[in-house]
C-alpha positions as a Markdown table, in Angstrom:
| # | Residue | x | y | z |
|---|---|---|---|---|
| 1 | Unk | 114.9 | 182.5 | 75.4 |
| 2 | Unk | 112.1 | 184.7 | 73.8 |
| 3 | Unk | 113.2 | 183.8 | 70.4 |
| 4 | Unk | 111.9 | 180.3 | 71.8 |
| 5 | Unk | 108.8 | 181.5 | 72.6 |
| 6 | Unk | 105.6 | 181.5 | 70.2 |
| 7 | Unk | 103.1 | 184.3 | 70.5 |
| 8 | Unk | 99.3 | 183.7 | 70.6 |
| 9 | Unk | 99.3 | 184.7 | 67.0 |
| 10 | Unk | 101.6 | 182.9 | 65.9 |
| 11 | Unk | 99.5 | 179.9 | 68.1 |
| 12 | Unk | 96.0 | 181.2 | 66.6 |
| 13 | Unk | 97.6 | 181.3 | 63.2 |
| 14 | Unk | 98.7 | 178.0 | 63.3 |
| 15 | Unk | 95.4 | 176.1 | 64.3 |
| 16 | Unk | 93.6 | 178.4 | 61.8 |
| 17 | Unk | 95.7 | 176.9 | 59.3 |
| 18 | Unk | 94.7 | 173.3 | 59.8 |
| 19 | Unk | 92.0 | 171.6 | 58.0 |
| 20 | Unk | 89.3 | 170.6 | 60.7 |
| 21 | Unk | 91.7 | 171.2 | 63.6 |
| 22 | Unk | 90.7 | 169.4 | 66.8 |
| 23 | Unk | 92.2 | 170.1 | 70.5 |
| 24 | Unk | 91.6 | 166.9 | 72.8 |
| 25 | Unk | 93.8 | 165.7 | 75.5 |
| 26 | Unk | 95.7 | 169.1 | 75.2 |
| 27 | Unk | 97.2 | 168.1 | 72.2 |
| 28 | Unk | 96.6 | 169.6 | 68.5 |
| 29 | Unk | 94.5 | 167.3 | 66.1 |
| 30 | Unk | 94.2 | 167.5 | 62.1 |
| 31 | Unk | 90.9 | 167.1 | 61.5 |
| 32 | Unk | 91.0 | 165.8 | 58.5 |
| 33 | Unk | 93.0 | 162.5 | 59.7 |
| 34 | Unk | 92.4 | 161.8 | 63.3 |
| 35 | Unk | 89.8 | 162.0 | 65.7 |
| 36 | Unk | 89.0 | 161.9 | 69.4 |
| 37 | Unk | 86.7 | 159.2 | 68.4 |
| 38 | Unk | 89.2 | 157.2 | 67.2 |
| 39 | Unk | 91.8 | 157.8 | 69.7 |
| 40 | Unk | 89.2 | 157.2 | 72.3 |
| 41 | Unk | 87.9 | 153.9 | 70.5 |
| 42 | Unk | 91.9 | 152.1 | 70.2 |
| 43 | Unk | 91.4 | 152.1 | 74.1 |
| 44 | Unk | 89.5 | 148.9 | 73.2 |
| 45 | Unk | 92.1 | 147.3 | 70.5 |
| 46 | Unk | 94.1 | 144.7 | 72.1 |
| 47 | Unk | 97.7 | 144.4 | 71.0 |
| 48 | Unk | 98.8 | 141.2 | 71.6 |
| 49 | Unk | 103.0 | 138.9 | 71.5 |
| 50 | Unk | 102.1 | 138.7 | 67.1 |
| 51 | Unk | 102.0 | 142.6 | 67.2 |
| 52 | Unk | 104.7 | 145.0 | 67.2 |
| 53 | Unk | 104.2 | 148.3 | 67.5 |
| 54 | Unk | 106.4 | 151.2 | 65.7 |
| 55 | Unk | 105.7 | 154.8 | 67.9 |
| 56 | Unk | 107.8 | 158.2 | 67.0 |
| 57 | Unk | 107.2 | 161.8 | 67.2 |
| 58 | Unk | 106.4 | 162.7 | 63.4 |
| 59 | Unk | 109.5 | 163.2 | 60.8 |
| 60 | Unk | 111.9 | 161.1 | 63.0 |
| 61 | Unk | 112.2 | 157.7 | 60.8 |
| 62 | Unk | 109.1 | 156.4 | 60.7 |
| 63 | Unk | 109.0 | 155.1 | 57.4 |
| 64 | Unk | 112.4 | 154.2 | 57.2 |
| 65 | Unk | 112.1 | 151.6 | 60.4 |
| 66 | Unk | 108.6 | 150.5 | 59.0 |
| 67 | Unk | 109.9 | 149.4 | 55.7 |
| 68 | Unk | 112.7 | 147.8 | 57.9 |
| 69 | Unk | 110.8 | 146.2 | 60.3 |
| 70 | Unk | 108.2 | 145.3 | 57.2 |
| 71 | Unk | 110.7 | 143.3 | 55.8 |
| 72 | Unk | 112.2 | 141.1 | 58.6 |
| 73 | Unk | 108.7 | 140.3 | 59.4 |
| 74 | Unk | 108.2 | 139.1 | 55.6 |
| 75 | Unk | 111.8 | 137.1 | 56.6 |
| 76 | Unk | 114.2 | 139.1 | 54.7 |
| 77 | Unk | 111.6 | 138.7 | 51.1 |
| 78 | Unk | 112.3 | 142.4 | 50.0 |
| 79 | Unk | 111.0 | 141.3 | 46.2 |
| 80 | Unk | 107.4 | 140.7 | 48.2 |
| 81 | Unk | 106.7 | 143.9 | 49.7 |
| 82 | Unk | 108.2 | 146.4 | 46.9 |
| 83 | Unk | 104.7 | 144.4 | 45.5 |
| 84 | Unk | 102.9 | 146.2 | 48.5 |
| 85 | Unk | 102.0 | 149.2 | 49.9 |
| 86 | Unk | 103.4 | 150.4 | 53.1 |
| 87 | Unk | 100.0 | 151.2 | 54.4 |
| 88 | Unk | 99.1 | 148.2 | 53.5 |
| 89 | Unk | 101.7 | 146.5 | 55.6 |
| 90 | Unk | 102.1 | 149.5 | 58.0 |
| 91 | Unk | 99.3 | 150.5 | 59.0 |
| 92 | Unk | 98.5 | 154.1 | 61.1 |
| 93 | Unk | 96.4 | 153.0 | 64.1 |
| 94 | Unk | 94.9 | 156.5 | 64.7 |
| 95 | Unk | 94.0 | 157.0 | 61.1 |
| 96 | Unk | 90.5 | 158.0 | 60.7 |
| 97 | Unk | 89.3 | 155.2 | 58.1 |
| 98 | Unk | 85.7 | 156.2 | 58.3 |
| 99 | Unk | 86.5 | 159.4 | 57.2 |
| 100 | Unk | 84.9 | 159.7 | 53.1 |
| 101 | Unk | 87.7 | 161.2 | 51.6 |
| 102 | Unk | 90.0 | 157.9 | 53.5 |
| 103 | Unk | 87.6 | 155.5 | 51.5 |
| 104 | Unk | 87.7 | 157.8 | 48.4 |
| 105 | Unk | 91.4 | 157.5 | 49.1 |
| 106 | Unk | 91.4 | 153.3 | 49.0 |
| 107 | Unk | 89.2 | 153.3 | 46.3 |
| 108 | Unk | 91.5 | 154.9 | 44.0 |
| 109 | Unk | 94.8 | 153.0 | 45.4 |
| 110 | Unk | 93.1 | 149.9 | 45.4 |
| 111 | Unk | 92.4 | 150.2 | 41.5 |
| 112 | Unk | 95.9 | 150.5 | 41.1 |
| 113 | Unk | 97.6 | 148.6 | 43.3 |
| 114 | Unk | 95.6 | 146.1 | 44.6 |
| 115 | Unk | 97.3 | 142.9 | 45.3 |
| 116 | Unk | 96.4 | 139.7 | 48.1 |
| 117 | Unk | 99.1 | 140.3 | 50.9 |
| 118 | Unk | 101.3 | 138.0 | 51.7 |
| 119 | Unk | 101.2 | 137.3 | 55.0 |
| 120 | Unk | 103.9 | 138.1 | 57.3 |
| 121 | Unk | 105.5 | 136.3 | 60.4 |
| 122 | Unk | 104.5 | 139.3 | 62.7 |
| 123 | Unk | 101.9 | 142.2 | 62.0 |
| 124 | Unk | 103.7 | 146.0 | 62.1 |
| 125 | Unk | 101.3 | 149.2 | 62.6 |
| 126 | Unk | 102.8 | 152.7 | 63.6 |
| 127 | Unk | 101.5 | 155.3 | 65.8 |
| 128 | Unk | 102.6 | 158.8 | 66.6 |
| 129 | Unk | 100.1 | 159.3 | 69.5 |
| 130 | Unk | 102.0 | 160.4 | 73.2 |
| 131 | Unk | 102.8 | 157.5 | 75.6 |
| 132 | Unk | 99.6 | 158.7 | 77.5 |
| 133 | Unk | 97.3 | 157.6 | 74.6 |
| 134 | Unk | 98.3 | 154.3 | 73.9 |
| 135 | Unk | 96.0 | 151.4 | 74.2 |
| 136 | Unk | 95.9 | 149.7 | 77.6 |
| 137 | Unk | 97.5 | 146.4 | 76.1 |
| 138 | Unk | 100.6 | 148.3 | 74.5 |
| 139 | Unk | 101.5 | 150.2 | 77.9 |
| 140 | Unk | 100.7 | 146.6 | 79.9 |
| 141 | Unk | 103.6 | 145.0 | 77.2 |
| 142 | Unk | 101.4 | 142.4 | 75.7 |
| 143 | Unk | 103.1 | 143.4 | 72.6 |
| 144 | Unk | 106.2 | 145.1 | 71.2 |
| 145 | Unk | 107.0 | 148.4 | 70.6 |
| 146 | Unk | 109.8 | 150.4 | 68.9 |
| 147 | Unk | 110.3 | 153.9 | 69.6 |
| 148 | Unk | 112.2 | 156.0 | 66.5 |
| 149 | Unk | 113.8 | 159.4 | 67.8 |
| 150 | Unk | 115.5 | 161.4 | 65.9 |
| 151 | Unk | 117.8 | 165.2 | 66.7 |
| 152 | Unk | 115.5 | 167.8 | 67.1 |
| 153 | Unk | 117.5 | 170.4 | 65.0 |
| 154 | Unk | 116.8 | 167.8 | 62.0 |
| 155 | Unk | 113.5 | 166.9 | 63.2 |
| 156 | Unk | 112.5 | 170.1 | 63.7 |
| 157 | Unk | 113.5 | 171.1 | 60.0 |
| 158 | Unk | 111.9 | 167.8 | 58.5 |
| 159 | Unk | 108.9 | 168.5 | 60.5 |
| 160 | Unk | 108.7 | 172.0 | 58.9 |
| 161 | Unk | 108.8 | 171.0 | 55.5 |
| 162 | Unk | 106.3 | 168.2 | 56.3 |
| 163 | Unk | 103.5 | 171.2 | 57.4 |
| 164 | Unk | 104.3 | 173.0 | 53.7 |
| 165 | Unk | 103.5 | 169.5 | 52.1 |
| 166 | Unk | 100.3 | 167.8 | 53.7 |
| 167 | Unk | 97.4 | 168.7 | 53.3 |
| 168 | Unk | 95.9 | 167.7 | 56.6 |
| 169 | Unk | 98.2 | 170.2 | 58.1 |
| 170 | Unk | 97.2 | 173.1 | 55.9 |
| 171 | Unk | 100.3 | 173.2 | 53.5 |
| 172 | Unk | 101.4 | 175.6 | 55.2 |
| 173 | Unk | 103.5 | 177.3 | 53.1 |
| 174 | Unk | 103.2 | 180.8 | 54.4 |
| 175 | Unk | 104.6 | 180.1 | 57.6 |
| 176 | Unk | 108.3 | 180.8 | 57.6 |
| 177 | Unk | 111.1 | 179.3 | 59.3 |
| 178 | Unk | 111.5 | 181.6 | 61.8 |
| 179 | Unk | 107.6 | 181.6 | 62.7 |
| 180 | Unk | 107.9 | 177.6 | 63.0 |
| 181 | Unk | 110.9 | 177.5 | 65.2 |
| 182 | Unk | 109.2 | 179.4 | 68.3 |
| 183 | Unk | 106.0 | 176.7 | 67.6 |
| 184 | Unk | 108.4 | 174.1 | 67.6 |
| 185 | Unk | 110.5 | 175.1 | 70.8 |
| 186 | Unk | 107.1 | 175.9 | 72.4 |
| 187 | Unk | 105.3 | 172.3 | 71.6 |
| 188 | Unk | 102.1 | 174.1 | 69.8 |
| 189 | Unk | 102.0 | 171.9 | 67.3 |
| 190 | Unk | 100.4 | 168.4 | 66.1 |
| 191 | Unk | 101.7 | 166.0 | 68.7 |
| 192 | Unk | 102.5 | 168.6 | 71.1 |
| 193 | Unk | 106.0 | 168.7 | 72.5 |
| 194 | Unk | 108.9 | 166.9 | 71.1 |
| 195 | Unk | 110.6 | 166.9 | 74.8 |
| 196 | Unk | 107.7 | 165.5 | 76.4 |
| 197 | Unk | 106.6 | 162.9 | 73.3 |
| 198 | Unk | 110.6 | 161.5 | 73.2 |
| 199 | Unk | 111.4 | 161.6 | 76.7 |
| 200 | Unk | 108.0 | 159.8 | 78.0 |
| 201 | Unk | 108.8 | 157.1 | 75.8 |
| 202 | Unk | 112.3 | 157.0 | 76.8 |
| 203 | Unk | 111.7 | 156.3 | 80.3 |
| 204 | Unk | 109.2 | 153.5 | 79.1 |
| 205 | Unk | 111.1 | 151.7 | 77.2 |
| 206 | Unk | 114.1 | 151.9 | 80.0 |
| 207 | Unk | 111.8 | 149.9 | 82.1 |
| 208 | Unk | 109.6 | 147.7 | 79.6 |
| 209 | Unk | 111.5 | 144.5 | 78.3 |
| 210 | Unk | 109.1 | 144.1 | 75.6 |
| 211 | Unk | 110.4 | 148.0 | 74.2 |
| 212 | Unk | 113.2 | 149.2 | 72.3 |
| 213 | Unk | 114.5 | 152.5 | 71.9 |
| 214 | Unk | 116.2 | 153.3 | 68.8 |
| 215 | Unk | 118.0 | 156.4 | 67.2 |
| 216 | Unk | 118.2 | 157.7 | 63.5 |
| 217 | Unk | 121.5 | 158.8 | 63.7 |
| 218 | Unk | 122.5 | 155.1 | 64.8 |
| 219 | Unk | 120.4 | 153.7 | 62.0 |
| 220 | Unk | 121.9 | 156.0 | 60.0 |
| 221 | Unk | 125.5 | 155.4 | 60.9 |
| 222 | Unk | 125.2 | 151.4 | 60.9 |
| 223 | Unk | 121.9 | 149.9 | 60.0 |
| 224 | Unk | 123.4 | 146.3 | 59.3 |
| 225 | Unk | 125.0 | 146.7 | 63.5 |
| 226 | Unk | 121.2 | 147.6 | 64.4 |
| 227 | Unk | 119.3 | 144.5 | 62.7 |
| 228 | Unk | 120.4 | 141.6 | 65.0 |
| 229 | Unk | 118.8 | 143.6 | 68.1 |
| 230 | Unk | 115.7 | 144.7 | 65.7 |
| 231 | Unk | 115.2 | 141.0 | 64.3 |
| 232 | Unk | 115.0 | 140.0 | 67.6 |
| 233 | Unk | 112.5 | 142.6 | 68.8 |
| 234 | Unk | 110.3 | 141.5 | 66.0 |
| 235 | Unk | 110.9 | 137.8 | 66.9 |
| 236 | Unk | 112.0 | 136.8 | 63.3 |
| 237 | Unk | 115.7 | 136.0 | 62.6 |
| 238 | Unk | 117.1 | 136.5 | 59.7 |
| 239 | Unk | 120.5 | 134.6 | 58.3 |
| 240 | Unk | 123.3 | 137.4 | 57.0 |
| 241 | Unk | 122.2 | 136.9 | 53.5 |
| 242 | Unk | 118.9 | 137.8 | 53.8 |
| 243 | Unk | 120.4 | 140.9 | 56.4 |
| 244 | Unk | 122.5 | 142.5 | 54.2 |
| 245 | Unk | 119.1 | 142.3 | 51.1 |
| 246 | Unk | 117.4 | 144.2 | 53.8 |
| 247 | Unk | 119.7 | 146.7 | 54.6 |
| 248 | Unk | 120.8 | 147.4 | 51.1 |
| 249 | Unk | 116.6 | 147.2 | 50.6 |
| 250 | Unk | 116.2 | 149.8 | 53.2 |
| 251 | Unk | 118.9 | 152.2 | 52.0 |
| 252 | Unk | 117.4 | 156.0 | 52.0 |
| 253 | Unk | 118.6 | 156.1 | 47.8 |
| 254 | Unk | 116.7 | 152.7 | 47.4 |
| 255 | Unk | 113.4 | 153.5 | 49.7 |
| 256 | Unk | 113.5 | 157.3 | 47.7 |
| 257 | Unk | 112.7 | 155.5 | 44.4 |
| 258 | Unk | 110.5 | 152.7 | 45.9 |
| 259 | Unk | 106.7 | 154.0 | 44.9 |
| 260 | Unk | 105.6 | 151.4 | 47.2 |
| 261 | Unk | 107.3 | 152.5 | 50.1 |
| 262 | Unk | 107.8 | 156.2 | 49.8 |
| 263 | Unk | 104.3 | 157.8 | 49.6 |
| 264 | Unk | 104.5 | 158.5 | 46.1 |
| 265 | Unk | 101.1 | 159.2 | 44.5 |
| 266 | Unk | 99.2 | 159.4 | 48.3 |
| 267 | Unk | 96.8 | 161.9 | 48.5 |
| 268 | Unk | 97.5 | 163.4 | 52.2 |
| 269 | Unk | 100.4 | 164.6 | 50.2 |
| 270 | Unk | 101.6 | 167.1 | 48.0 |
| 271 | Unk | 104.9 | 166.1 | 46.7 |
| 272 | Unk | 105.0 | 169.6 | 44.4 |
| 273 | Unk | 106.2 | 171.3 | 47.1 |
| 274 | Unk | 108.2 | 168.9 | 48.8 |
| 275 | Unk | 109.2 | 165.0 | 48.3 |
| 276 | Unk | 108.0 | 163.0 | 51.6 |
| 277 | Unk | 111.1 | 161.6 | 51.3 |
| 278 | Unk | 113.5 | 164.4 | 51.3 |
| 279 | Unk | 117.4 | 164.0 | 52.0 |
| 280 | Unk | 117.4 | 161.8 | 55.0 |
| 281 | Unk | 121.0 | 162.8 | 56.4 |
| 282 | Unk | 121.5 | 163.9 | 59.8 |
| 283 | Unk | 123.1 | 167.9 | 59.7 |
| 284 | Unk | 120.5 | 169.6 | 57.6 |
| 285 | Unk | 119.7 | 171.7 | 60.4 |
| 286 | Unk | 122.5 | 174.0 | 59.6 |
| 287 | Unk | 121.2 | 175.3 | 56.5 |
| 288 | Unk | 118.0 | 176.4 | 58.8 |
| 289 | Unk | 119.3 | 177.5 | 62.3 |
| 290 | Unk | 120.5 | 180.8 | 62.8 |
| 291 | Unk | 123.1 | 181.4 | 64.7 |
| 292 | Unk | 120.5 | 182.7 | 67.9 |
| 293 | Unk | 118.2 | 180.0 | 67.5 |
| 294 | Unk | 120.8 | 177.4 | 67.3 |
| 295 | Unk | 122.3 | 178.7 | 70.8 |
| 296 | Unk | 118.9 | 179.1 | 72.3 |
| 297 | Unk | 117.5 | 175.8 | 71.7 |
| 298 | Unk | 121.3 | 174.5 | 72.4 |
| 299 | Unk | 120.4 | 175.9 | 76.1 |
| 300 | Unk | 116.6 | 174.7 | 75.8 |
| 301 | Unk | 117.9 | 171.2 | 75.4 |
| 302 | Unk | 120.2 | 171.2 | 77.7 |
| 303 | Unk | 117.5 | 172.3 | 80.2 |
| 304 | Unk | 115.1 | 169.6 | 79.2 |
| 305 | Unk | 117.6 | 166.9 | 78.8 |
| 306 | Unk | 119.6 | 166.8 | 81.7 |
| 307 | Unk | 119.5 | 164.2 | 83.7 |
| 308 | Unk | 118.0 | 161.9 | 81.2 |
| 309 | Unk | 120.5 | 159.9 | 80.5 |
| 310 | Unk | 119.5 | 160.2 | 76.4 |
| 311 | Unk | 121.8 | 161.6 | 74.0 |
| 312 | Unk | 121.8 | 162.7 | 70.7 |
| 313 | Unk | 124.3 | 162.8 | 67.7 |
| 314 | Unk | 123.5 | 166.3 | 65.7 |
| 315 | Unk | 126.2 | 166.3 | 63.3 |
């Protein structure tokens, strides 16, 4: 399992790397974005039934169940919010908005973009905080929550690409494949631990009516079979007309070329290097994975997993 293993340079190089870098709570912070101010200060934010709450370990589907459940709180009006931004409707709770460059950052969107919002049945924010950082009211289920998980052999390779592209992780574009795998099997990285992140939220949401569990693949393999049991998370039904707009709204070839939904033109990003959006499909790992890593983390996962009860579709 050494090839699992990340070395303290490899560690030190990593945090050097990132703009600002924090540790707090034992967890890796950009500097740039979040704070332990802020984390510290959503302890106070009550969530209450209007609010529903999308959490997932980075690069898992975020966006992708955002713009879904975006739209079925806007009942099914697709043609309304390709008219608004998704941070707009989506907020990210542990954003740093007082930080200047943030402000710079609205400034500049909102001479573009600016629009009134329409408002929508229920509101939708997004998080990627662990289970033990959440806001009192989220964890007591005065509101709802929907937990994204994707693979971690696609995550993992998503999540890789996603450090060569944003800035507030460095752009990391010297670090190579085979230096991000042992960070990645090892948990030193912004958010920590896949393991840990997924499977804290999986026992929550086992034993929280209010919660939901959902997997990319399934989205992935049948979106329209997953939107009766989201609809109704959200509290908003939709009729099958207004269903089938969404999911043909939500598709990944539809959200790719949707500027107001796929990060185009958003500063954190540079989209030079790699689109934010980038293929979407569930597999990719093969064209990353060697043959030793895929067998080591094969036995890593199976060490971490068992027992669980959770399963995922890598292919």
């Amino acid at each position: 399992m050494e090839i699992c293993t990340a070395s303290d340079e490899l560690k030190q190089k990593y945090l050097f790397r990132i703009p600002h870098s924090k540790e707090f709570a034992d967890y890796i912070w950009p500097g740039m974005i979040v704070n332990p101010e802020k984390i510290i200060s959503l302890q106070e934010v009550q969530f209450g039934p209007d609010d529903v709450v999308i959490a997932s370990y980075p690069k898992s589907g975020t966006t992708w169940a955002s713009e879904v459940l975006s739209a079925i709180a806007h009942e099914g009006d697709t043609e309304v919010i390709k008219s608004i931004r998704m941070d707009e409707r989506v907020p990210w709770i542990e954003l740093d908005d007082k930080a200047w460059w943030i402000k710079l950052f609205y400034i500049w969107q909102n001479s573009f973009f600016s629009k009134p919002i329409p408002a929508a049945k229920k509101r939708i924010c997004f998080t990627h905080l662990p289970l033990e950082l959440l806001p009192p009211s989220i964890l007591e289920g005065k509101c709802k929550l929907l937990y994204v998980a994707r693979n971690p052999k696609d995550q993992a390779v998503s999540f890789f690409h996603f450090h060569r592209m944003a800035r507030f992780l460095g752009m990391q574009t010297h670090t190579s494949w085979n230096d991000f795998f042992p960070l990645f099997c090892s948990g030193y990285l912004y958010c920590g631990s896949w393991f840990e992140h997924v499977l804290s939220f999986w026992r929550f949401t086992q034993n929280n009516p209010q919660a939901k569990f959902i997997c990319f693949e399934d989205m992935k393999r049948d979106l329209m079979g997953e939107m009766e049991g989201l609809e109704q998370l959200v509290g908003v039904p939709l009729s099958m007309e207004q269903r089938v707009k969404v999911v043909k709204h939500c598709s990944f070839d539809s959200m790719k070329d949707n500027k107001m939904a796929n990060r185009d033109g958003v500063l954190l990003f540079n989209e030079k290097i790699s689109k934010f959006m980038r293929k979407g499909i569930v597999g990719d790992w093969k064209n990353y994975f060697t043959v030793a890593q895929s067998e080591a983390f094969d036995e890593l996962y199976r060490k971490k997993m068992e027992g669980t009860g959770l399963h995922f579709e890598f292919e």
